[in-house]
Structure formats: structure tokens, C-alpha cells
PDB file of C-alpha atoms and ligand atoms in Angstrom:
ATOM      1  CA  MET A  12     -19.121  -4.656   1.314  1.00 94.00           C
ATOM      2  CA  ILE A  13     -15.523  -1.657   1.130  1.00 97.00           C
ATOM      3  CA  ILE A  14     -12.516  -3.070   3.414  1.00 98.00           C
ATOM      4  CA  ALA A  15      -9.975  -1.304   3.746  1.00 98.00           C
ATOM      5  CA  ILE A  16      -6.574  -1.795   4.862  1.00 98.00           C
ATOM      6  CA  ASP A  17      -3.097   0.573   5.311  1.00 98.00           C
ATOM      7  CA  GLY A  18      -0.135  -0.197   6.670  1.00 96.00           C
ATOM      8  CA  PRO A  19       2.978   0.403   6.773  1.00 96.00           C
ATOM      9  CA  ALA A  20       5.560  -1.228   3.970  1.00 92.00           C
ATOM     10  CA  ALA A  21       5.740  -5.099   3.925  1.00 92.00           C
ATOM     11  CA  ALA A  22       3.559  -5.262   7.095  1.00 94.00           C
ATOM     12  CA  GLY A  23       1.053  -7.797   5.149  1.00 93.00           C
ATOM     13  CA  LYS A  24      -0.937  -6.212   4.503  1.00 95.00           C
ATOM     14  CA  GLY A  25      -1.365  -7.635   0.920  1.00 94.00           C
ATOM     15  CA  THR A  26      -1.048 -10.928   1.410  1.00 94.00           C
ATOM     16  CA  MET A  27      -3.799 -10.351   4.136  1.00 97.00           C
ATOM     17  CA  ALA A  28      -5.707  -8.858   1.600  1.00 98.00           C
ATOM     18  CA  ARG A  29      -5.406 -10.867  -1.935  1.00 97.00           C
ATOM     19  CA  ARG A  30      -7.174 -13.782   0.978  1.00 97.00           C
ATOM     20  CA  MET A  31      -9.794 -11.697   1.698  1.00 98.00           C
ATOM     21  CA  ALA A  32     -11.354 -11.181  -1.904  1.00 98.00           C
ATOM     22  CA  LYS A  33     -10.422 -14.062  -2.810  1.00 97.00           C
ATOM     23  CA  HIS A  34     -12.964 -15.701   0.598  1.00 97.00           C
ATOM     24  CA  PHE A  35     -15.226 -12.565   0.018  1.00 97.00           C
ATOM     25  CA  ASN A  36     -15.592 -12.701  -3.596  1.00 97.00           C
ATOM     26  CA  LEU A  37     -14.637  -8.718  -3.528  1.00 97.00           C
ATOM     27  CA  ALA A  38     -12.571  -7.091  -6.624  1.00 97.00           C
ATOM     28  CA  TYR A  39      -9.037  -6.462  -4.827  1.00 97.00           C
ATOM     29  CA  LEU A  40      -6.601  -2.724  -5.728  1.00 97.00           C
ATOM     30  CA  ASP A  41      -3.192  -2.601  -4.329  1.00 97.00           C
ATOM     31  CA  THR A  42      -3.210   1.645  -4.192  1.00 98.00           C
ATOM     32  CA  GLY A  43       0.265   0.821  -3.361  1.00 97.00           C
ATOM     33  CA  LEU A  44       0.914   0.097  -7.366  1.00 97.00           C
ATOM     34  CA  LEU A  45      -0.701   3.418  -8.998  1.00 98.00           C
ATOM     35  CA  TYR A  46       2.511   5.623  -6.714  1.00 98.00           C
ATOM     36  CA  ARG A  47       4.272   2.858  -7.734  1.00 98.00           C
ATOM     37  CA  ALA A  48       3.848   2.614 -11.151  1.00 98.00           C
ATOM     38  CA  THR A  49       3.862   6.922 -11.246  1.00 98.00           C
ATOM     39  CA  GLY A  50       7.846   7.247  -9.805  1.00 98.00           C
ATOM     40  CA  LYS A  51       8.590   4.217 -12.306  1.00 98.00           C
ATOM     41  CA  ARG A  52       7.269   7.068 -14.888  1.00 97.00           C
ATOM     42  CA  VAL A  53       9.234   9.530 -13.388  1.00 98.00           C
ATOM     43  CA  LEU A  54      12.133   7.640 -12.977  1.00 97.00           C
ATOM     44  CA  ASP A  55      12.423   6.427 -16.499  1.00 97.00           C
ATOM     45  CA  GLN A  56      11.525   9.604 -17.701  1.00 96.00           C
ATOM     46  CA  GLY A  57      14.397  10.511 -16.176  1.00 97.00           C
ATOM     47  CA  GLY A  58      12.676  12.791 -13.434  1.00 97.00           C
ATOM     48  CA  ASP A  59      13.125  13.828 -10.168  1.00 98.00           C
ATOM     49  CA  ALA A  60      10.596  12.078  -8.133  1.00 98.00           C
ATOM     50  CA  GLU A  61      10.104  14.758  -5.723  1.00 97.00           C
ATOM     51  CA  ASP A  62       9.854  17.920  -8.666  1.00 98.00           C
ATOM     52  CA  VAL A  63       6.103  17.964  -7.929  1.00 98.00           C
ATOM     53  CA  GLU A  64       4.835  19.912 -11.062  1.00 98.00           C
ATOM     54  CA  PHE A  65       6.560  16.831 -12.833  1.00 98.00           C
ATOM     55  CA  ALA A  66       5.321  13.834 -10.425  1.00 98.00           C
ATOM     56  CA  THR A  67       2.304  14.958 -10.671  1.00 98.00           C
ATOM     57  CA  ARG A  68       1.854  15.911 -14.764  1.00 98.00           C
ATOM     58  CA  VAL A  69       2.943  12.082 -14.618  1.00 98.00           C
ATOM     59  CA  ALA A  70       0.387  11.172 -12.121  1.00 98.00           C
ATOM     60  CA  GLU A  71      -2.471  12.985 -14.487  1.00 97.00           C
ATOM     61  CA  ASN A  72      -1.465  11.119 -17.726  1.00 96.00           C
ATOM     62  CA  LEU A  73      -1.130   7.269 -15.828  1.00 95.00           C
ATOM     63  CA  THR A  74      -3.235   4.834 -17.583  1.00 91.00           C
ATOM     64  CA  ALA A  75      -3.791   1.496 -16.631  1.00 87.00           C
ATOM     65  CA  ASP A  76      -0.515  -0.447 -18.553  1.00 91.00           C
ATOM     66  CA  ASP A  77       1.699   2.026 -16.221  1.00 94.00           C
ATOM     67  CA  LEU A  78       0.110  -0.756 -13.274  1.00 93.00           C
ATOM     68  CA  ASN A  79       1.385  -3.523 -15.212  1.00 93.00           C
ATOM     69  CA  ALA A  80       4.225  -2.052 -15.912  1.00 94.00           C
ATOM     70  CA  ASP A  81       7.940  -4.678 -15.129  1.00 94.00           C
ATOM     71  CA  GLY A  82       9.953  -3.441 -11.923  1.00 93.00           C
ATOM     72  CA  LEU A  83       7.391  -1.965 -10.291  1.00 96.00           C
ATOM     73  CA  ARG A  84       8.397  -4.360  -7.028  1.00 90.00           C
ATOM     74  CA  THR A  85      12.302  -2.985  -7.059  1.00 88.00           C
ATOM     75  CA  GLU A  86      13.264  -1.229  -3.823  1.00 87.00           C
ATOM     76  CA  ASP A  87      14.205   1.923  -5.721  1.00 92.00           C
ATOM     77  CA  VAL A  88      10.768   2.582  -7.249  1.00 96.00           C
ATOM     78  CA  GLY A  89       9.323   2.236  -3.218  1.00 93.00           C
ATOM     79  CA  GLN A  90      10.983   4.831  -2.035  1.00 93.00           C
ATOM     80  CA  ALA A  91      10.103   6.793  -5.540  1.00 97.00           C
ATOM     81  CA  ALA A  92       6.393   5.911  -5.427  1.00 97.00           C
ATOM     82  CA  SER A  93       7.380   7.082  -1.754  1.00 95.00           C
ATOM     83  CA  LYS A  94       8.521  10.665  -2.795  1.00 96.00           C
ATOM     84  CA  VAL A  95       5.780  10.913  -5.531  1.00 98.00           C
ATOM     85  CA  SER A  96       3.309  10.368  -2.438  1.00 96.00           C
ATOM     86  CA  ALA A  97       3.446  13.140  -0.693  1.00 96.00           C
ATOM     87  CA  ILE A  98       3.074  15.477  -3.453  1.00 97.00           C
ATOM     88  CA  PRO A  99      -0.666  16.683  -2.994  1.00 97.00           C
ATOM     89  CA  GLY A 100      -0.955  16.887  -6.556  1.00 97.00           C
ATOM     90  CA  VAL A 101       0.104  13.457  -7.079  1.00 98.00           C
ATOM     91  CA  ARG A 102      -2.682  12.390  -4.829  1.00 97.00           C
ATOM     92  CA  ALA A 103      -5.058  14.107  -6.372  1.00 97.00           C
ATOM     93  CA  ALA A 104      -4.550  12.874  -9.422  1.00 97.00           C
ATOM     94  CA  LEU A 105      -5.284   9.054  -8.558  1.00 98.00           C
ATOM     95  CA  LEU A 106      -7.606   9.624  -5.481  1.00 98.00           C
ATOM     96  CA  GLN A 107     -10.948   9.741  -8.309  1.00 93.00           C
ATOM     97  CA  PHE A 108      -9.596   6.907  -9.218  1.00 93.00           C
ATOM     98  CA  GLN A 109      -9.437   4.693  -5.851  1.00 97.00           C
ATOM     99  CA  ARG A 110     -12.998   6.078  -5.463  1.00 97.00           C
ATOM    100  CA  ASP A 111     -14.343   4.345  -8.108  1.00 94.00           C
ATOM    101  CA  PHE A 112     -12.866   1.307  -8.054  1.00 96.00           C
ATOM    102  CA  ALA A 113     -14.506   1.299  -4.652  1.00 97.00           C
ATOM    103  CA  ALA A 114     -17.984   2.323  -5.936  1.00 96.00           C
ATOM    104  CA  THR A 115     -18.077  -0.065  -8.975  1.00 95.00           C
ATOM    105  CA  PRO A 116     -15.726  -2.844  -8.619  1.00 95.00           C
ATOM    106  CA  PRO A 117     -14.562  -4.809 -11.635  1.00 90.00           C
ATOM    107  CA  GLY A 118     -16.142  -8.177 -12.164  1.00 88.00           C
ATOM    108  CA  GLY A 119     -19.375  -8.997 -10.496  1.00 88.00           C
ATOM    109  CA  THR A 120     -18.103  -9.284  -7.002  1.00 93.00           C
ATOM    110  CA  ASN A 121     -19.321  -8.283  -3.922  1.00 92.00           C
ATOM    111  CA  GLY A 122     -17.789  -5.262  -3.108  1.00 97.00           C
ATOM    112  CA  ALA A 123     -13.992  -4.293  -3.083  1.00 98.00           C
ATOM    113  CA  VAL A 124     -10.734  -4.433  -0.772  1.00 98.00           C
ATOM    114  CA  LEU A 125      -8.443  -1.568  -1.352  1.00 98.00           C
ATOM    115  CA  ASP A 126      -5.285  -1.817   0.600  1.00 98.00           C
ATOM    116  CA  GLY A 127      -2.957   1.037   1.222  1.00 97.00           C
ATOM    117  CA  ARG A 128      -1.754   4.377   3.681  1.00 96.00           C
ATOM    118  CA  ASP A 129      -4.942   6.726   3.064  1.00 97.00           C
ATOM    119  CA  ILE A 130      -7.685   4.361   3.001  1.00 98.00           C
ATOM    120  CA  GLY A 131      -9.355   4.499   5.628  1.00 97.00           C
ATOM    121  CA  THR A 132      -8.790   8.122   6.352  1.00 97.00           C
ATOM    122  CA  VAL A 133      -9.283   9.159   2.967  1.00 97.00           C
ATOM    123  CA  VAL A 134     -10.846   7.538   0.008  1.00 98.00           C
ATOM    124  CA  CYS A 135     -12.788   5.621   1.297  1.00 98.00           C
ATOM    125  CA  PRO A 136     -13.693   7.180   4.794  1.00 98.00           C
ATOM    126  CA  ASP A 137     -16.981   5.653   5.037  1.00 97.00           C
ATOM    127  CA  ALA A 138     -15.777   2.271   4.963  1.00 97.00           C
ATOM    128  CA  PRO A 139     -17.776  -0.058   7.353  1.00 96.00           C
ATOM    129  CA  VAL A 140     -14.308  -2.037   7.913  1.00 98.00           C
ATOM    130  CA  LYS A 141     -11.230  -0.735   7.899  1.00 98.00           C
ATOM    131  CA  LEU A 142      -7.657  -2.395   9.039  1.00 98.00           C
ATOM    132  CA  PHE A 143      -4.499  -1.385  10.792  1.00 98.00           C
ATOM    133  CA  VAL A 144      -2.191  -3.835   9.762  1.00 97.00           C
ATOM    134  CA  THR A 145       1.661  -2.716  10.617  1.00 97.00           C
ATOM    135  CA  ALA A 146       4.157  -4.712  12.234  1.00 97.00           C
ATOM    136  CA  SER A 147       8.021  -3.683  14.213  1.00 97.00           C
ATOM    137  CA  ALA A 148       9.923  -1.829  11.510  1.00 97.00           C
ATOM    138  CA  GLU A 149      12.634  -5.054  12.454  1.00 97.00           C
ATOM    139  CA  VAL A 150       9.963  -7.571  11.571  1.00 97.00           C
ATOM    140  CA  ARG A 151       8.994  -5.488   8.553  1.00 97.00           C
ATOM    141  CA  ALA A 152      12.764  -5.846   7.395  1.00 97.00           C
ATOM    142  CA  GLU A 153      12.926  -9.423   8.136  1.00 97.00           C
ATOM    143  CA  ARG A 154      10.022 -10.545   6.203  1.00 94.00           C
ATOM    144  CA  ARG A 155      10.699  -7.969   3.002  1.00 93.00           C
ATOM    145  CA  LEU A 156      14.516  -9.241   3.318  1.00 95.00           C
ATOM    146  CA  LYS A 157      13.380 -13.235   2.405  1.00 94.00           C
ATOM    147  CA  GLU A 158      11.206 -11.462  -0.686  1.00 90.00           C
ATOM    148  CA  LEU A 159      13.345  -9.784  -1.834  1.00 90.00           C
ATOM    149  CA  LEU A 160      16.343 -12.566  -1.428  1.00 94.00           C
ATOM    150  CA  GLY A 161      13.365 -14.785  -2.987  1.00 93.00           C
ATOM    151  CA  ARG A 162      12.980 -12.985  -6.271  1.00 88.00           C
ATOM    152  CA  GLY A 163      16.923 -13.149  -6.597  1.00 90.00           C
ATOM    153  CA  SER A 164      17.410  -9.055  -6.233  1.00 87.00           C
ATOM    154  CA  GLU A 165      20.770  -9.025  -3.553  1.00 90.00           C
ATOM    155  CA  ALA A 166      19.454  -7.272  -0.740  1.00 92.00           C
ATOM    156  CA  ILE A 167      21.878  -7.252   3.233  1.00 95.00           C
ATOM    157  CA  TYR A 168      18.940  -6.323   6.219  1.00 97.00           C
ATOM    158  CA  ALA A 169      21.042  -3.735   7.869  1.00 97.00           C
ATOM    159  CA  ARG A 170      20.005  -1.927   4.103  1.00 95.00           C
ATOM    160  CA  VAL A 171      16.338  -2.904   4.068  1.00 95.00           C
ATOM    161  CA  LEU A 172      16.078  -1.547   7.485  1.00 96.00           C
ATOM    162  CA  GLU A 173      17.297   1.645   6.819  1.00 96.00           C
ATOM    163  CA  ASP A 174      15.673   2.057   3.557  1.00 93.00           C
ATOM    164  CA  MET A 175      11.756   0.873   5.847  1.00 94.00           C
ATOM    165  CA  LYS A 176      12.881   3.093   8.491  1.00 95.00           C
ATOM    166  CA  GLU A 177      13.697   5.792   5.922  1.00 94.00           C
ATOM    167  CA  ARG A 178       9.735   5.075   3.752  1.00 92.00           C
ATOM    168  CA  ASP A 179       8.027   4.703   7.474  1.00 94.00           C
ATOM    169  CA  ALA A 180       9.308   8.571   7.978  1.00 95.00           C
ATOM    170  CA  ARG A 181       8.339   9.606   4.839  1.00 93.00           C
ATOM    171  CA  ASP A 182       5.023   8.728   4.157  1.00 93.00           C
ATOM    172  CA  SER A 183       3.813   9.253   8.222  1.00 94.00           C
ATOM    173  CA  SER A 184       4.826  13.037   7.977  1.00 94.00           C
ATOM    174  CA  ARG A 185       3.690  13.590   4.863  1.00 94.00           C
ATOM    175  CA  VAL A 186       1.157  16.953   5.084  1.00 93.00           C
ATOM    176  CA  THR A 187      -1.328  15.474   2.842  1.00 92.00           C
ATOM    177  CA  SER A 188      -3.352  11.816   3.649  1.00 92.00           C
ATOM    178  CA  PRO A 189       0.293  10.891   6.134  1.00 94.00           C
ATOM    179  CA  LEU A 190      -0.598   7.070   6.872  1.00 94.00           C
ATOM    180  CA  GLU A 191      -2.471   7.425   9.873  1.00 92.00           C
ATOM    181  CA  THR A 192      -4.904   5.228  12.175  1.00 95.00           C
ATOM    182  CA  ALA A 193      -8.294   5.129  11.149  1.00 96.00           C
ATOM    183  CA  ALA A 194      -9.593   5.829  14.734  1.00 96.00           C
ATOM    184  CA  ASP A 195     -12.098   3.334  13.672  1.00 96.00           C
ATOM    185  CA  ALA A 196      -9.752   0.562  12.763  1.00 97.00           C
ATOM    186  CA  ARG A 197      -8.765  -2.284  13.781  1.00 97.00           C
ATOM    187  CA  LEU A 198      -5.548  -2.263  15.177  1.00 97.00           C
ATOM    188  CA  LEU A 199      -3.682  -5.631  13.715  1.00 97.00           C
ATOM    189  CA  ASP A 200       0.070  -6.020  15.321  1.00 97.00           C
ATOM    190  CA  THR A 201       2.084  -9.330  13.212  1.00 96.00           C
ATOM    191  CA  SER A 202       5.178  -8.761  14.522  1.00 96.00           C
ATOM    192  CA  ASP A 203       4.226 -12.008  16.294  1.00 96.00           C
ATOM    193  CA  LEU A 204       2.612 -13.433  13.762  1.00 95.00           C
ATOM    194  CA  ASP A 205       2.179 -15.288  11.153  1.00 92.00           C
ATOM    195  CA  ALA A 206       0.235 -14.637   7.668  1.00 91.00           C
ATOM    196  CA  GLU A 207      -2.043 -18.037   9.326  1.00 95.00           C
ATOM    197  CA  GLN A 208      -2.598 -16.827  12.122  1.00 96.00           C
ATOM    198  CA  ALA A 209      -2.982 -12.365  11.316  1.00 96.00           C
ATOM    199  CA  PHE A 210      -5.849 -13.098   8.600  1.00 97.00           C
ATOM    200  CA  ALA A 211      -7.288 -15.570  11.351  1.00 97.00           C
ATOM    201  CA  GLU A 212      -7.454 -12.205  13.204  1.00 97.00           C
ATOM    202  CA  ALA A 213      -8.127 -10.064  10.630  1.00 97.00           C
ATOM    203  CA  LEU A 214     -11.066 -12.252   9.237  1.00 97.00           C
ATOM    204  CA  GLU A 215     -13.021 -12.517  12.939  1.00 97.00           C
ATOM    205  CA  PHE A 216     -12.883  -8.638  12.919  1.00 97.00           C
ATOM    206  CA  VAL A 217     -14.441  -8.514   9.385  1.00 97.00           C
ATOM    207  CA  ASN A 218     -17.498 -11.241  10.147  1.00 96.00           C
ATOM    208  CA  SER A 219     -18.518  -8.997  13.678  1.00 95.00           C
ATOM    209  CA  ARG A 220     -18.585  -6.428  11.555  1.00 90.00           C
ATOM    210  CA  THR A 221     -20.483  -7.716   9.024  1.00 85.00           C
TER     211      THR A 221
HETATM  212  O1   DC B  19       2.176   0.097  -0.921  1.00 88.93           O
HETATM  213  P1   DC B  19       3.965   0.228  -1.450  1.00 88.93           P
HETATM  214  O2   DC B  19       4.732  -0.265  -0.254  1.00 88.93           O
HETATM  215  O3   DC B  19       3.834  -0.447  -2.370  1.00 88.93           O
HETATM  216  O4   DC B  19       3.426   1.640  -1.614  1.00 88.93           O
HETATM  217  C1   DC B  19       4.904   2.168  -2.409  1.00 88.93           C
HETATM  218  C2   DC B  19       4.292   3.691  -1.649  1.00 88.93           C
HETATM  219  O5   DC B  19       3.373   4.618  -2.004  1.00 88.93           O
HETATM  220  C3   DC B  19       4.429   4.285  -0.104  1.00 88.93           C
HETATM  221  O6   DC B  19       6.251   4.624   0.376  1.00 88.93           O
HETATM  222  C4   DC B  19       4.061   5.390  -0.018  1.00 88.93           C
HETATM  223  C5   DC B  19       2.942   5.132  -1.112  1.00 88.93           C
HETATM  224  N1   DC B  19       1.449   5.117  -0.651  1.00 88.93           N
HETATM  225  C6   DC B  19       0.096   5.843  -0.750  1.00 88.93           C
HETATM  226  O7   DC B  19       1.499   6.721  -0.199  1.00 88.93           O
HETATM  227  N2   DC B  19      -0.817   6.141  -0.180  1.00 88.93           N
HETATM  228  C7   DC B  19      -1.525   4.838  -0.255  1.00 88.93           C
HETATM  229  N3   DC B  19      -2.909   4.675  -0.316  1.00 88.93           N
HETATM  230  C8   DC B  19      -0.597   3.837  -1.325  1.00 88.93           C
HETATM  231  C9   DC B  19       0.277   3.609  -1.042  1.00 88.93           C
END
């Protein structure tokens, strides 16, 4: 069983994917972490996230340990991740890892759930279950603000909203594998739903497909 979950930042994909994984005994891969780890390594080495050759080399040399690095969830790393993810060489370097994970999920599980931006369109186009989880930019910015403040980070709503819109624009307009809804994905707008309601709706869809 493969479940593909795509959508913009802070739409609730991660929470939903983790719950799906637990519910169906699936391995979970947060593919955003691959781009975040690449972006962070570029920044840590004093590089520019838009430097095509540098970022591609970093992606090609990424190790499993890099996915466990501290500080992958910061806003700066999120922006760097969004920048490196627009580089075709970076995407190519990270694609096989994601496909291998889906084909042979670790840990004696029944399959895999992957979340990201291009899982249903590029990484696993044959996945039997595809969800596109979204919410208005304002609602997503509120959620991200709460998360940042909860972690003790300093943040203000206007800045978080602005960053969110900038990242949405870059992720949707890039030429290689932009954020878009797969033709056979179920669209789930969580703007007016809490996590519980969103999960219930998603579960109903998954069950109808399996
Ligand atoms: O989901 P996230 O916020 O952790 O992702 C960080 C960035 O990585 C996002 O802005 C775009 C990129 N990304 C991508 O291009 N493709 C994916 N499958 C996952 C993430």
C-alpha cells in the first residue's frame, strides 16, 4: 500500500501522514526533510541555496545522518529548502532515495506513506491513494505561528504569512516538479477542519480506495 500526500507548507500533511502510518502500519517518509537537510548543509558550509552546482553536489552526498540533524525545522532552513528544491540536479539526486523507500519500505511494514510536493505527480505516480491537503495561506500561517511560538521561537504573524506566500509562490512556479494537484488526487481543504476532522475525512477516502 502506498499513500501519497502532497500540499503546501503547514497544511497539516505531516500530522495526517504520521497518523495514517500508525493506523495502517506503514513506514513514513517526510520528503521535505531531504530538501531541508540539503538546504541546511548548504547554509552550514557558507553556500548560497541558489548556487546550482554547490547545492547539487550537497544533495548527491547527503547521508541518512543528515536527516537527523538538529535545526531542520527552522524558517530559514525552510526557505533554503524551497530554494534548493527548485534546482533540477537536486531533485534528481533525491528522487531515487524516495522511490526506493516506497518500493521497499523499512521495518516489516505494510507499505509506505510519503508526504511532500510531488509525490503523487512524480515520485509515486502509480500510488493507488493520493491526497492533496491544503488550507488558506492565512490559516496555515496561524498554524505555523503557533508551532513556532510553542517551540520557544520568536515569530510574528505578518512575517510568517509573508514567508509562507513567498514559499508557496516558489514551490508552485518552479519548472521541475512544481507543487500541483495530481489529476487523480482527492483534494482536502483543511481551512475549517481540525486535525481530527481532517484525518477522519482522509481515512474515509483511503478506505474507499483500498
Ligand atoms: O514540507 P516542508 O515544508 O518540510 O518542505 C520544505 C521545502 O522542500 C518546500 O518548501 C519545498 C521542498 N519540497 C519539495 O520540493 N518536494 C517535496 N517532495 C518536499 C519538499
